[in-house]
Coordinates of C-alpha atoms and ligand atoms in Angstrom, one line a residue:
M1 CA 0.0 0.0 0.0
P2 CA 1.6 3.3 -1.0
E3 CA 2.2 6.0 1.6
S4 CA -0.4 8.8 1.8
Y5 CA 0.4 12.1 0.2
S6 CA 0.4 13.7 3.6
S7 CA 2.8 11.2 5.1
V8 CA 5.3 11.8 2.2
G9 CA 5.0 15.6 2.8
K10 CA 5.7 15.2 6.5
R11 CA 8.7 12.9 5.9
V12 CA 10.2 15.1 3.2
R13 CA 9.8 18.3 5.3
L14 CA 11.1 16.6 8.4
S15 CA 14.2 15.5 6.6
R16 CA 15.0 19.1 5.9
I17 CA 15.2 19.7 9.7
V18 CA 16.4 16.5 11.2
D19 CA 19.9 15.8 10.0
P20 CA 20.8 12.1 10.8
R21 CA 24.2 13.3 12.1
G22 CA 22.4 15.5 14.7
S23 CA 20.5 18.8 14.2
L24 CA 21.0 22.3 15.5
V25 CA 17.9 24.5 15.4
F26 CA 18.0 28.1 16.3
A27 CA 15.0 29.2 18.4
F28 CA 14.3 32.9 18.1
D29 CA 10.9 33.8 19.5
H30 CA 12.4 35.4 22.6
W31 CA 11.2 38.9 21.9
L32 CA 7.7 37.6 22.3
E33 CA 8.3 35.0 25.0
H34 CA 10.6 36.9 27.3
G35 CA 11.2 40.5 26.0
P36 CA 14.1 42.8 26.5
S37 CA 15.5 41.0 29.6
D38 CA 17.0 38.4 27.2
F39 CA 18.7 41.0 25.0
P40 CA 21.8 42.9 26.1
R41 CA 21.7 46.5 24.7
D42 CA 24.2 45.5 22.0
R43 CA 21.9 42.7 20.8
L44 CA 18.7 44.6 20.2
D45 CA 18.8 44.1 16.4
P46 CA 17.2 40.7 15.5
R47 CA 18.4 41.0 11.9
G48 CA 22.1 41.0 12.9
I49 CA 21.6 38.0 15.2
L50 CA 19.7 36.0 12.6
E51 CA 22.2 36.8 9.9
A52 CA 25.1 35.7 12.0
V53 CA 23.5 32.4 13.1
I54 CA 22.4 31.5 9.6
D55 CA 25.8 32.5 8.2
A56 CA 27.5 30.2 10.7
G57 CA 25.1 27.4 9.7
V58 CA 22.1 25.8 11.4
D59 CA 19.7 23.2 10.2
A60 CA 16.6 25.3 10.8
V61 CA 15.3 28.5 12.5
M62 CA 12.2 28.7 14.6
L63 CA 10.4 32.0 14.2
T64 CA 7.0 33.6 14.9
P65 CA 4.9 34.2 11.8
G66 CA 5.5 38.0 11.8
D67 CA 9.3 37.6 12.1
A68 CA 9.4 34.8 9.5
R69 CA 7.7 37.3 7.1
L70 CA 9.9 40.2 8.0
F71 CA 13.2 38.3 7.9
S72 CA 12.5 36.1 4.8
D73 CA 15.3 37.8 3.0
I74 CA 17.7 36.3 5.6
W75 CA 16.5 32.7 6.0
A76 CA 14.9 31.9 2.6
G77 CA 17.0 29.4 0.6
R78 CA 19.6 29.2 3.3
T79 CA 18.0 27.1 6.1
A80 CA 14.7 25.3 6.9
L81 CA 12.0 27.2 8.6
I82 CA 9.8 26.2 11.6
V83 CA 7.0 28.6 12.3
K84 CA 5.8 28.8 15.9
I85 CA 2.2 29.6 16.0
T86 CA 1.6 29.9 19.8
G87 CA 3.2 32.3 22.2
K88 CA 2.8 34.5 25.3
T89 CA 4.6 37.5 26.8
N90 CA 6.1 38.0 30.2
L91 CA 4.1 41.2 30.5
R92 CA 1.1 39.1 31.5
P93 CA 0.2 38.5 35.1
E94 CA 2.3 35.5 36.2
A95 CA -0.5 33.0 36.5
D96 CA -1.6 33.8 32.9
R97 CA 1.8 32.9 31.6
L98 CA 0.8 29.3 31.9
L99 CA -1.3 29.7 28.8
Q100 CA 0.1 30.0 25.3
S101 CA -2.1 32.0 22.9
V102 CA -2.6 31.2 19.2
I103 CA -0.6 33.7 17.1
G104 CA -1.0 32.1 13.6
S105 CA -2.3 29.2 11.7
V106 CA -1.0 26.1 9.9
E107 CA -2.1 27.7 6.7
E108 CA -0.2 30.8 7.3
A109 CA 2.9 28.8 8.2
I110 CA 2.6 27.0 4.9
A111 CA 2.1 30.3 3.1
L112 CA 5.4 31.5 4.6
G113 CA 7.2 28.4 3.3
A114 CA 7.5 26.5 6.6
D115 CA 9.0 23.0 6.9
A116 CA 7.3 22.5 10.2
V117 CA 4.8 24.1 12.6
A118 CA 5.5 24.4 16.3
A119 CA 3.2 24.9 19.3
T120 CA 3.8 24.8 23.0
V121 CA 1.8 22.7 25.5
Y122 CA 2.5 23.4 29.1
W123 CA 1.7 20.0 30.6
G124 CA 0.4 20.4 34.1
S125 CA -0.9 24.0 33.6
P126 CA -4.4 24.9 34.8
Y127 CA -4.9 25.8 31.1
E128 CA -3.8 22.4 29.8
D129 CA -7.2 21.6 28.5
I130 CA -7.3 24.8 26.3
M131 CA -3.8 24.2 25.0
L132 CA -4.6 20.6 24.2
A133 CA -7.8 21.6 22.2
R134 CA -5.6 24.0 20.3
W135 CA -2.9 21.5 19.8
S136 CA -5.4 18.9 18.4
A137 CA -6.7 21.5 15.9
I138 CA -3.2 22.3 14.8
R139 CA -2.2 18.7 14.6
E140 CA -5.3 17.9 12.5
A141 CA -4.4 20.7 10.0
T142 CA -0.8 19.5 9.8
E143 CA -2.1 16.1 8.9
R144 CA -4.2 17.5 6.2
Y145 CA -1.3 19.5 4.6
G146 CA 1.5 17.0 5.2
I147 CA 3.7 19.3 7.4
P148 CA 5.2 18.0 10.7
A149 CA 3.9 19.3 14.0
L150 CA 6.7 20.1 16.5
Q151 CA 5.5 20.2 20.1
L152 CA 7.4 22.2 22.7
A153 CA 6.4 19.8 25.5
Y154 CA 7.0 21.9 28.6
P155 CA 5.8 20.5 32.0
R156 CA 4.9 23.6 33.9
G157 CA 2.2 24.3 36.5
P158 CA 1.3 24.5 40.2
T159 CA 1.9 20.8 40.9
I160 CA 5.4 20.7 39.3
R161 CA 8.2 21.6 41.6
D162 CA 11.1 20.8 39.2
R163 CA 10.5 21.1 35.5
H164 CA 13.7 19.2 34.7
A165 CA 13.0 16.2 37.0
L166 CA 13.3 13.0 35.0
D167 CA 9.8 11.7 35.8
I168 CA 8.3 15.1 34.9
V169 CA 10.1 15.4 31.6
L170 CA 9.3 11.7 30.8
Y171 CA 5.6 12.4 31.5
G172 CA 5.6 15.4 29.2
V173 CA 7.3 13.6 26.4
R174 CA 5.1 10.5 26.6
A175 CA 2.1 12.8 26.6
A176 CA 3.4 14.7 23.6
V177 CA 3.8 11.3 21.8
S178 CA 0.3 10.3 22.9
V179 CA -1.3 13.4 21.3
G180 CA 0.5 12.9 18.0
A181 CA 3.6 15.1 18.0
D182 CA 5.9 14.5 15.0
L183 CA 8.9 16.1 16.7
I184 CA 9.4 17.0 20.4
K185 CA 11.4 19.7 22.1
T186 CA 11.8 19.4 25.8
Y187 CA 13.8 20.2 28.9
Y188 CA 17.2 18.7 29.5
T189 CA 17.2 16.3 32.5
G190 CA 20.8 17.0 33.4
S191 CA 22.7 13.9 32.3
R192 CA 23.2 11.6 29.3
E193 CA 21.8 8.6 31.2
S194 CA 18.5 10.3 32.1
F195 CA 18.0 11.9 28.7
A196 CA 18.5 8.5 27.1
L197 CA 15.4 7.4 29.0
V198 CA 13.5 10.4 27.7
V199 CA 14.5 9.5 24.1
K200 CA 13.5 5.9 24.8
A201 CA 10.1 6.9 26.1
A202 CA 9.4 8.8 22.9
S203 CA 9.3 5.5 21.0
G204 CA 11.1 6.7 17.9
I205 CA 9.6 10.2 17.7
P206 CA 12.6 12.5 17.4
V207 CA 13.4 14.4 20.6
M208 CA 15.4 17.6 20.7
M209 CA 16.7 19.3 23.9
S210 CA 15.5 22.8 24.6
G211 CA 18.6 25.0 25.3
G212 CA 17.4 26.9 28.3
P213 CA 19.1 29.8 30.0
A214 CA 22.7 30.6 29.1
R215 CA 25.2 28.4 31.0
H216 CA 28.1 29.8 33.0
S217 CA 30.4 28.9 30.1
A218 CA 30.3 27.9 26.5
L219 CA 32.1 24.7 27.4
E220 CA 29.4 23.7 29.9
F221 CA 26.7 24.1 27.3
L222 CA 28.7 22.2 24.7
R223 CA 29.1 19.3 27.2
D224 CA 25.3 19.2 27.6
L225 CA 25.0 19.0 23.8
R226 CA 27.4 16.1 23.8
N227 CA 25.4 14.3 26.4
V228 CA 22.2 14.9 24.5
R229 CA 23.7 13.5 21.3
E230 CA 25.1 10.5 23.1
A231 CA 21.6 10.0 24.7
G232 CA 20.3 9.4 21.1
A233 CA 18.4 12.7 20.8
A234 CA 17.8 14.1 17.3
G235 CA 19.5 17.4 18.2
A236 CA 18.9 20.6 20.1
V237 CA 16.8 23.7 19.7
V238 CA 18.9 26.5 21.1
G239 CA 18.3 30.2 21.6
R240 CA 19.9 32.1 24.5
N241 CA 23.1 29.9 24.6
I242 CA 23.7 31.1 21.1
F243 CA 22.4 34.7 20.8
Q244 CA 23.8 35.8 24.2
A245 CA 27.2 34.3 23.5
R246 CA 30.2 36.6 23.2
D247 CA 30.8 35.4 19.6
I248 CA 27.5 34.3 18.1
R249 CA 29.1 32.8 14.9
A250 CA 31.8 30.9 16.9
M251 CA 29.2 29.5 19.3
T252 CA 26.9 28.4 16.5
R253 CA 29.7 26.6 14.7
A254 CA 30.9 24.9 18.0
C255 CA 27.3 23.8 18.8
R256 CA 26.9 22.3 15.3
A257 CA 30.2 20.4 15.5
V258 CA 29.3 18.9 18.9
I259 CA 25.7 18.0 18.1
R260 CA 26.9 16.3 14.9
G261 CA 29.6 14.4 16.7
E262 CA 32.3 16.0 14.6
A263 CA 34.2 17.4 17.6
S264 CA 34.3 16.9 21.4
P265 CA 33.1 19.9 23.5
E266 CA 36.8 20.6 24.4
E267 CA 37.9 20.4 20.7
A268 CA 35.1 22.6 19.5
A269 CA 35.7 25.2 22.2
A270 CA 39.4 25.3 21.5
E271 CA 38.9 25.5 17.7
E272 CA 36.5 28.4 18.1
G273 CA 38.3 30.2 20.9
L274 CA 35.5 29.7 23.4
S275 CA 35.9 28.9 27.1
Ligands
FBP1 P1 16.3 28.8 24.7 O1 17.4 27.9 24.1 O2 16.7 30.2 24.9 O3 15.8 28.2 26.0 O4 15.1 28.8 23.7 C1 14.2 27.8 23.6 C2 12.8 28.3 24.0 O5 11.9 27.2 24.0 C3 12.3 29.4 23.1 O6 11.7 28.9 21.9 C4 11.4 30.1 24.0 O7 11.3 31.4 23.7 C5 12.0 29.9 25.3 O8 12.9 28.8 25.2 C6 11.0 29.7 26.4 O9 11.6 29.9 27.5 P2 11.0 29.6 28.9 O10 11.3 28.2 29.2 O11 11.7 30.6 29.9 O12 9.5 29.9 28.8

């Protein structure tokens, strides 16, 4: 029985993002999600950051619909595009930050030339029900159009004390698989051994580590990337550890070399003059 059109589309598009050697995706929705606190005064220009990262080489960029449109002259033809169609700001009252709003549609993402659509689910949020209804509608549309659905599976809510705890991350990832994610981005559990269990629980659905806040040193982050790779993950989706780095281009190249297994963290750091 031949594959469905949609399944071919998903497979082909996913292959533009997931490099079998290990993928590096640049997440750049932080102006919406976090605001100026993420951006030192010399990093206020999104164009310069995006140009530097793409020039250094990443497998894909993840952008909001508005930024994907505005910066198409930078990414188009140079890297794959993931359009994130949910978001929130930190200007909201704290309790309401546990809900992601819809900021675009699958159709708009396709119109922009996207290779995947991304949406966040805060597993454990009091708004989980709303986000799951939205996720289901998004997933159904991605099925129709043959475009992969990436879930940012983020356990977050009043019952969750440690978002990075193994059982919590395992639960979020298994839940993401259960609701049909084609690709999963989730928190790092702190070690190769524990992240290997997360990858295993995903039952073949590719898992990528979410970068998280900038580490104390570039080398520390590169070691996390090495662990994630050795855990069998498909790669990493990284924002702050790249765009807050002293040298954005050098850090991007080092991350790519480590996630692909082309260099050890120490070799990549030395090669790029990072510490
Ligand atoms: P980082 O590598 O900077 O953590 O980026 C990944 C990401 O998921 C972004 O897509 C998003 O803006 C941010 O983290 C969400 O951060 P938080 O976990 O603080 O909500």
